[in-house]
Coordinates of C-alpha atoms and ligand atoms in Angstrom, one line a residue:
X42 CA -8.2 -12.4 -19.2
X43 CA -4.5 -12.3 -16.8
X44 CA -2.5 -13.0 -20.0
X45 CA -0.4 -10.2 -19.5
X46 CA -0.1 -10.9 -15.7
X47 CA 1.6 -13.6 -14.0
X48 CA 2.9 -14.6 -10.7
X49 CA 5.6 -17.0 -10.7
X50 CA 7.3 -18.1 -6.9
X51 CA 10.7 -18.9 -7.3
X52 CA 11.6 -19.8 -3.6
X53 CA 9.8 -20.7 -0.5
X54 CA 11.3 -20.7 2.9
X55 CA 12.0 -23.4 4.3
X56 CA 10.8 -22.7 7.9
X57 CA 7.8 -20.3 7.3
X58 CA 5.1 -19.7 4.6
X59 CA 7.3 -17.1 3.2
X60 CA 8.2 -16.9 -0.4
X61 CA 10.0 -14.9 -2.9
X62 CA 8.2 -14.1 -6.5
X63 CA 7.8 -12.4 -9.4
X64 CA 4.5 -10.6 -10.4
X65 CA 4.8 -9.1 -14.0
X66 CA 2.3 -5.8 -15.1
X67 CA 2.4 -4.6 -18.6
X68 CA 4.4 -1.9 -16.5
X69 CA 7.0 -4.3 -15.8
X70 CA 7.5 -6.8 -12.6
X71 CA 7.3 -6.3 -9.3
X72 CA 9.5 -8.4 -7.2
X73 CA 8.0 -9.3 -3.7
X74 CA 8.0 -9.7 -1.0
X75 CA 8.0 -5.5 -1.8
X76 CA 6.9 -2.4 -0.3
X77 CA 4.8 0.1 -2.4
X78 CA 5.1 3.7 -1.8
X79 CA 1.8 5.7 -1.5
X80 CA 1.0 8.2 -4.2
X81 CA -2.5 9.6 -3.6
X82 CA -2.9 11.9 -6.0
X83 CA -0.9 10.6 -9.0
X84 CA 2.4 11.6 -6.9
X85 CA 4.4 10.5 -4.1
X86 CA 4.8 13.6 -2.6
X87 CA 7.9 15.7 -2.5
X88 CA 9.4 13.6 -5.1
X89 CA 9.9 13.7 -8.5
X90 CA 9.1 10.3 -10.9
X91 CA 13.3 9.8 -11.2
X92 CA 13.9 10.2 -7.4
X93 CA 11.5 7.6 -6.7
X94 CA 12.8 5.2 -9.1
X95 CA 16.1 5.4 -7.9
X96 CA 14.7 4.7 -3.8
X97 CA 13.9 0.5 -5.5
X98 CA 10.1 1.5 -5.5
X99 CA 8.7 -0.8 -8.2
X100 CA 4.6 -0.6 -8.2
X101 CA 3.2 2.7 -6.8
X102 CA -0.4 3.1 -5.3
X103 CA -2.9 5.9 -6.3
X104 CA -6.3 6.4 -4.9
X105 CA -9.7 6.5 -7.1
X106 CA -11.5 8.4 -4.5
X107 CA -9.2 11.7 -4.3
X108 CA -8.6 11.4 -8.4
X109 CA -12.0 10.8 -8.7
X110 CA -12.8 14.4 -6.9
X111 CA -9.7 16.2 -8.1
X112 CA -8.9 16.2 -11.5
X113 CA -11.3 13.3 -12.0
X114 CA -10.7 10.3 -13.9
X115 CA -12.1 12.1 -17.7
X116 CA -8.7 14.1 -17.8
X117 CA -6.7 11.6 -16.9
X118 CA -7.9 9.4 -19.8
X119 CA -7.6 12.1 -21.6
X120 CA -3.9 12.5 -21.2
X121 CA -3.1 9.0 -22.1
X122 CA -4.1 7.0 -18.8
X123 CA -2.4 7.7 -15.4
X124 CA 1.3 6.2 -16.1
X125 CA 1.4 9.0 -18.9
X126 CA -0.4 11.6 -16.8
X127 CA 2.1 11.5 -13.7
X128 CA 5.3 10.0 -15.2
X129 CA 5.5 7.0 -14.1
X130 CA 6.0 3.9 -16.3
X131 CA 6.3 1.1 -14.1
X132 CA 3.2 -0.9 -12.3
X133 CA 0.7 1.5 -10.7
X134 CA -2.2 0.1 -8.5
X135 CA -5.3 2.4 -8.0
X136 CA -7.2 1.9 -4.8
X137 CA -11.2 1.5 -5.1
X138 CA -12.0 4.3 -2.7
X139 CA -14.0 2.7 -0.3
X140 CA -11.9 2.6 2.1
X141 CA -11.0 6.2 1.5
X142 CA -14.9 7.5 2.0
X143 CA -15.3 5.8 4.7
X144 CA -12.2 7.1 6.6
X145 CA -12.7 10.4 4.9
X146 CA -15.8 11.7 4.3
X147 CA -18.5 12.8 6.9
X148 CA -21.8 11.9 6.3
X149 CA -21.9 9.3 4.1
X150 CA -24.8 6.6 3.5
X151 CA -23.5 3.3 3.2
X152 CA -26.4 1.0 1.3
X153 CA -26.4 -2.4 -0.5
X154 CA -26.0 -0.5 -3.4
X155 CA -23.3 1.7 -2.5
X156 CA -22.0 4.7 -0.6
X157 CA -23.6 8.0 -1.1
X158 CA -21.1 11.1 0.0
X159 CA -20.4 14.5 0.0
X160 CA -17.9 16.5 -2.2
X161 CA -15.4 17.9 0.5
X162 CA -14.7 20.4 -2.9
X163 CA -18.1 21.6 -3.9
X164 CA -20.5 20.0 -1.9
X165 CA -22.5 17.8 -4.2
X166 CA -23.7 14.5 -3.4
X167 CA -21.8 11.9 -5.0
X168 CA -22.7 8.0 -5.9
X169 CA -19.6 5.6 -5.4
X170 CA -20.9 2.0 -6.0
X171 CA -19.1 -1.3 -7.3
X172 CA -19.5 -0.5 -10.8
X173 CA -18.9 3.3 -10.8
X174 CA -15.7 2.4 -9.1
X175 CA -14.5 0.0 -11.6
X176 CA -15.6 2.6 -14.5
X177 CA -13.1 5.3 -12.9
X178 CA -10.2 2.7 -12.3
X179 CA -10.4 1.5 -15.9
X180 CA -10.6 5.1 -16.8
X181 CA -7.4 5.9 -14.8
X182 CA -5.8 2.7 -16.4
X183 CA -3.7 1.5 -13.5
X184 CA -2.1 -2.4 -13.9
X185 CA -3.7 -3.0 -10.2
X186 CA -7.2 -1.9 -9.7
X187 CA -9.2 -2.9 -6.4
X188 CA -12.4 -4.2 -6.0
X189 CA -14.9 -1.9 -4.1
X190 CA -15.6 -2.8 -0.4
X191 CA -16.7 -2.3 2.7
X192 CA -13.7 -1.9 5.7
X193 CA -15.6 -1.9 9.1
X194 CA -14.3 -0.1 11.7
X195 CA -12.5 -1.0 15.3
X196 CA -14.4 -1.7 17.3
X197 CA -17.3 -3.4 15.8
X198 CA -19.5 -6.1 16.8
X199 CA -19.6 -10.0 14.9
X200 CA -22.8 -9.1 13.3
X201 CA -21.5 -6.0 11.7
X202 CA -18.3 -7.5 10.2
X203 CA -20.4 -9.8 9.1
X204 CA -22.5 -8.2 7.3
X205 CA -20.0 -5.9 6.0
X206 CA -17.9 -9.2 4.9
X207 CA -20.7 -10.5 3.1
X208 CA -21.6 -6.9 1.2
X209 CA -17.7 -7.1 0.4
X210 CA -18.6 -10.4 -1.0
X211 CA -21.4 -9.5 -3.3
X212 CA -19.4 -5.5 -4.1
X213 CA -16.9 -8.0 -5.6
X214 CA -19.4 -9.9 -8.1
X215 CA -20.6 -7.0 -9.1
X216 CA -16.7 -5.2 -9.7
X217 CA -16.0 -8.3 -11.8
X218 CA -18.6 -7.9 -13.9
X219 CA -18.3 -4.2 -14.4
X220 CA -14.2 -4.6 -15.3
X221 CA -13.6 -4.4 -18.9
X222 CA -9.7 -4.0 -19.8
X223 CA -7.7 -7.3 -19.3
X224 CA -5.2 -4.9 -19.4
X225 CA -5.8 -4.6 -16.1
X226 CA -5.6 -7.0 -13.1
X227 CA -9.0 -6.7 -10.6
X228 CA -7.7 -8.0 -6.9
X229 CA -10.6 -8.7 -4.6
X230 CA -10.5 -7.8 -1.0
X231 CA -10.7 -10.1 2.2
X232 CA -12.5 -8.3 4.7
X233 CA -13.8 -10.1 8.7
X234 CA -12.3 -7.9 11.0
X235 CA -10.3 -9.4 14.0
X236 CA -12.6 -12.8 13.7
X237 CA -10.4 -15.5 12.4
X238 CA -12.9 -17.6 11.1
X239 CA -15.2 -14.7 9.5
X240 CA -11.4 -14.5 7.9
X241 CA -11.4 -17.8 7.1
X242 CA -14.6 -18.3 5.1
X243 CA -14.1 -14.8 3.2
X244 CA -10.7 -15.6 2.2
X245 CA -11.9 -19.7 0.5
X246 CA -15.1 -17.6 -0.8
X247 CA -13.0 -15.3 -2.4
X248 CA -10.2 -17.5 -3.6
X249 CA -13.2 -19.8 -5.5
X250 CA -13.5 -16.5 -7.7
X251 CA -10.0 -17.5 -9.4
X252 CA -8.8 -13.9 -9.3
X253 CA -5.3 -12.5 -10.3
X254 CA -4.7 -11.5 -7.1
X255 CA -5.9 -11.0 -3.4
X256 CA -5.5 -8.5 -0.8
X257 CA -6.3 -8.7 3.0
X258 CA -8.0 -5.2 3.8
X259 CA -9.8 -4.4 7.5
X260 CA -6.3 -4.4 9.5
X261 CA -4.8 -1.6 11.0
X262 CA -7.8 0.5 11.8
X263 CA -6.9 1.1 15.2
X264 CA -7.2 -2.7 16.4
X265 CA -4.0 -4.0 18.6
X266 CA -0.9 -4.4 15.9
X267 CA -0.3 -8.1 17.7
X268 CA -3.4 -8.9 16.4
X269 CA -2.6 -8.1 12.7
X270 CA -0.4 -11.4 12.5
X271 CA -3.1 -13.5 14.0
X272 CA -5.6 -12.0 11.4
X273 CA -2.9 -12.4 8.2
X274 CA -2.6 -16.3 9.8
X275 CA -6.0 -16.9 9.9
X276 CA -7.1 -16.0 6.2
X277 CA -3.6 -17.0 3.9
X278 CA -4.1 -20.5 4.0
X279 CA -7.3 -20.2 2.7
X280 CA -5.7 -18.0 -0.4
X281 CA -4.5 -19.5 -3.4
X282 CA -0.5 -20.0 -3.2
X283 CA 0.1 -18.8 -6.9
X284 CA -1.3 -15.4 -6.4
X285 CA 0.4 -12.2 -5.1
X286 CA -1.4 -11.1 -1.3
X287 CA -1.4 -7.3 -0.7
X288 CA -1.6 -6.5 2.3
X289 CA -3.2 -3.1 2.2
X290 CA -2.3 0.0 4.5
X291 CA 0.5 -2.0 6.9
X292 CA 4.1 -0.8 6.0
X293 CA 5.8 -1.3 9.6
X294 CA 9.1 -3.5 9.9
X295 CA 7.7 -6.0 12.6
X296 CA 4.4 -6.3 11.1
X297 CA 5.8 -6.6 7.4
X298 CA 8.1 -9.2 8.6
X299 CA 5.6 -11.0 10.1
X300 CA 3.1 -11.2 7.2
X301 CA 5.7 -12.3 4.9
X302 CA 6.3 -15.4 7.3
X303 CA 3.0 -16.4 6.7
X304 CA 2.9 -15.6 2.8
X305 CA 2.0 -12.5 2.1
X306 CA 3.9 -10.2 -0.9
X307 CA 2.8 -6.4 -0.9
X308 CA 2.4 -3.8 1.3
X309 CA 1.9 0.0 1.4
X310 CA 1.7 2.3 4.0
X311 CA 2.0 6.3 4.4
X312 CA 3.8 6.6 7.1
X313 CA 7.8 7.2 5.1
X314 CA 6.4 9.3 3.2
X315 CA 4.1 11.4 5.7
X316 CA 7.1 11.1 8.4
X317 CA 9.4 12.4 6.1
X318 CA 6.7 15.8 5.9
X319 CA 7.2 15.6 9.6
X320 CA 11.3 15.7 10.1
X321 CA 11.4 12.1 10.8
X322 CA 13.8 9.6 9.6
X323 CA 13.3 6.0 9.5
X324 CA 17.1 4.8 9.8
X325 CA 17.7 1.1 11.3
X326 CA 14.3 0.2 12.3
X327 CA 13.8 3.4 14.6
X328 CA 12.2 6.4 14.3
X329 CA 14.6 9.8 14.1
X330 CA 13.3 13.4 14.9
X331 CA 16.0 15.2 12.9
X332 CA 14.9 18.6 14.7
X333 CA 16.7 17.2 17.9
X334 CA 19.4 19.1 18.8
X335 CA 21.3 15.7 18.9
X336 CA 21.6 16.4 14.9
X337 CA 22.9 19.7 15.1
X338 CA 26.6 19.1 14.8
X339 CA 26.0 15.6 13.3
X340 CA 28.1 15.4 10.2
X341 CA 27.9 11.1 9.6
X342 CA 25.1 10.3 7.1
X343 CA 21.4 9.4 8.1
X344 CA 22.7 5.9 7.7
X345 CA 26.5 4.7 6.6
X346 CA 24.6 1.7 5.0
X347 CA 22.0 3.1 2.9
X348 CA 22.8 3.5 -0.8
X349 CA 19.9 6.6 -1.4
X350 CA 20.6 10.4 -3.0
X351 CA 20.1 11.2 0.7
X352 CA 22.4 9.5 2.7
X353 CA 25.3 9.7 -0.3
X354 CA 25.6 13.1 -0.4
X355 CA 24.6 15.1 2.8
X356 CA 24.9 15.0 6.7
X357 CA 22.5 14.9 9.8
X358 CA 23.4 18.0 10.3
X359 CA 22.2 19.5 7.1
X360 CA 18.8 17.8 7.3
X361 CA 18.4 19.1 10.9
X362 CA 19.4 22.3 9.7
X363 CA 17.1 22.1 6.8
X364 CA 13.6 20.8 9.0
X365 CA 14.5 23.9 11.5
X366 CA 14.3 26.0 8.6
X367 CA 11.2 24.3 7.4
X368 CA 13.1 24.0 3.4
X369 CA 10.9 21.8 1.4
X370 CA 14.5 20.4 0.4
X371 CA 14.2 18.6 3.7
X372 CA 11.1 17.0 2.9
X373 CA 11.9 15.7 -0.5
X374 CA 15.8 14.2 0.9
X375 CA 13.7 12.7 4.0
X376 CA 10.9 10.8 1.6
X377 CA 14.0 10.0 -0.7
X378 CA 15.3 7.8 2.3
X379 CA 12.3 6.8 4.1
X380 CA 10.9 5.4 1.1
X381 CA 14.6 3.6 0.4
X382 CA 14.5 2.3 3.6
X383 CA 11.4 0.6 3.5
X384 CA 12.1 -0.9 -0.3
X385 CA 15.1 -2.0 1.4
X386 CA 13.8 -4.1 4.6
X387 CA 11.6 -5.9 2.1
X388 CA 14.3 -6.4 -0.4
X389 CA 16.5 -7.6 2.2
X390 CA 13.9 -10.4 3.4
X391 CA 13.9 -11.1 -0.4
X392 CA 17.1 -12.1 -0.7
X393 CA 17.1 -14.1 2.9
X394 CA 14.3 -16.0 1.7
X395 CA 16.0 -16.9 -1.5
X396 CA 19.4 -17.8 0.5
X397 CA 17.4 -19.4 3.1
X398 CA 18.3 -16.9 6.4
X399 CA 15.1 -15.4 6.4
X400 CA 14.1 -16.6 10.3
X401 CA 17.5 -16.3 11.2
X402 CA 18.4 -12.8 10.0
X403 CA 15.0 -11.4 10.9
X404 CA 14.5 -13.3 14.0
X405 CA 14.3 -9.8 16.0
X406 CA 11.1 -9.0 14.0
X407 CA 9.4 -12.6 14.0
X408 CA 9.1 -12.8 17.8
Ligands
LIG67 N1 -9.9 -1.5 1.9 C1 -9.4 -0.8 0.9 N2 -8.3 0.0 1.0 C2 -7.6 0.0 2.1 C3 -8.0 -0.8 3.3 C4 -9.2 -1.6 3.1 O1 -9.7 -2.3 4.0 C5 -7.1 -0.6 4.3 C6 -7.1 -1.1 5.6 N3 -5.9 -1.3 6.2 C7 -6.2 0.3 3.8 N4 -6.5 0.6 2.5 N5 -10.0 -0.7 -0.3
LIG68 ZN1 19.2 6.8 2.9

């Protein structure tokens, strides 16, 4: 079925589980460790399809739950599947919406069979369940598509990670047999919350499945960020090492560096891009408000080192004078570099894992 996907890991590190790959779509490869830039709604937004090529983004996310309502998966197959729809001809992974309903939606009804919700555009009850998931991610035709589960939230007690751990379990048995293009690679989802060895046990049960890929889901929902590595630790051993790990919704530079160490490969998170809609700049690991009157007079770049559209051609100064005047210009130069600079930090462990200075050159983020 994975003919047209493969994984291959062409160096580990020599100190930590961390390892530099390849995982080739029929969109093309995806070298990782790598960051993924969020596009909701078939766009990352502010930017056009070249800009975000030229930031180093590879694979692109997308998010069943928000096409589904808006324009809905039947006119996206009808314009030729979503590459075609939005522009975009490298990898695309489409998220099962879950997660999104839960975090979303008010009232929903979460049952064995599903999750029952309601339109936030018209109102009308909708039925999101393992299979109608799968139907509307084959329909949008990304490379990526994820199974359907359930994320609990922070705090919640043993019994109810549990619980939701094992629904995930039998969501996923149910997604595989609903997928139909092998066109398509169908990740499943480790769920357990912050208990290492519900973790443990989802992670070997899922891995027993022989999927194309797996993806640790259930972290950063509000629990501590320390315990994020401890939860990544507890659940990649059990993983198969010649699979890509995604690591879904964590896109910060400690906790990336971290969950490469111990073996994961993809990440995404919203935060570049929704900073950027905020004035912030990510530049050198911190986080810039470019209103500050700091900026004002500021003529160096947002960073000398950064090779982006952004930091080549304009100042501080013109950014900060750009966010004061609320330009959308400001938004779209901010999410060119945010997004750059994120590519970039994974990039760079990349090439330290292949040359073998990965715990050395990112020591400050592995503490
Ligand atoms: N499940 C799915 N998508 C997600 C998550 C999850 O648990 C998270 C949690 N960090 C982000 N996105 N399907
Ligand atoms: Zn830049």
């Amino acid at each position: 079925m994975t003919t047209q996907f493969s994984f291959q890991v062409s160096t580990r590190c020599s100190q930590t589980k961390a390892r530099a790959g390849v995982f080739h779509t029929p969109h093309g490869a995806v070298e990782t460790p790598r960051f993924m830039p969020v596009g909701t709604l078939a766009n990352v937004k502010t930017v056009t399809p070249t800009q975000l090529q030229e930031t180093g983004a590879q694979m692109v996310l997308a998010n069943t739950y928000h096409l589904h309502l808006q324009p809905g998966e039947r006119i996206v197959e009808k314009a030729g599947g979503l590459h075609q729809f939005m522009r975009w001809n490298q990898p695309i992974l489409t998220d099962s919406g879950g997660f999104q309903v839960f975090s979303l939606s008010e009232m929903r009804q979460i049952t064995d069979d599903g999750v029952i919700f309601r339109s936030p555009h018209d109102g009308q009850m909708i039925n999101l369940t393992p299979e109608r998931s799968i139907q509307i991610q084959n329909a949008l035709g990304a490379d990526v598509i994820m199974a359907f589960d359930e994320c609990p939230p922070y705090p919640a007690s043993r019994e109810e990670v549990e619980a939701a751990t094992q629904r995930t379990y039998r969501w996923l048995e149910r997604c595989i047999s609903a997928h139909q293009r092998p066109d398509q690679a169908l990740f499943g989802i480790v769920q357990g919350g912050v208990y290492p060895d519900l973790r443990a046990a989802a992670a070997e049960a899922l891995a027993g499945l022989d999927l194309p890929g797996y993806a640790i889901g259930g972290v950063s929902v509000g629990e501590p960020p320390e315990l994020i590595a401890k939860i990544v630790q507890a659940t990649t051993p059990m993983l198969p090492v010649d699979k890509p790990r995604y690591l879904m919704g964590v896109g910060t530079y400690k906790e990336m560096a971290q969950a490469i160490a111990s073996g994961m490969d993809l990440f995404d998170c919203v935060i570049p891009t929704r900073l950027a809609r905020h004035g912030a700049a990510l530049v050198k690991g911190e986080r810039w408000n470019l209103k500050n009157s700091q900026y004002r007079e500021d003529f160096q770049p947002l960073d000398e080192t950064c090779p982006c559209y952004t930091c080549q051609n304009f100042t501080r100064a013109y950014i900060s004078h750009l966010v004061r005047s609320q330009e959308i210009l400001a938004y779209t130069l901010l999410t060119i570099h945010n997004i750059t600079e994120l590519v970039r930090f994974t990039q760079k462990i990349r090439e330290a894992i292949i040359g073998d200075r990965f715990t050395t050159e990112f020591a400050q983020w592995l503490s």
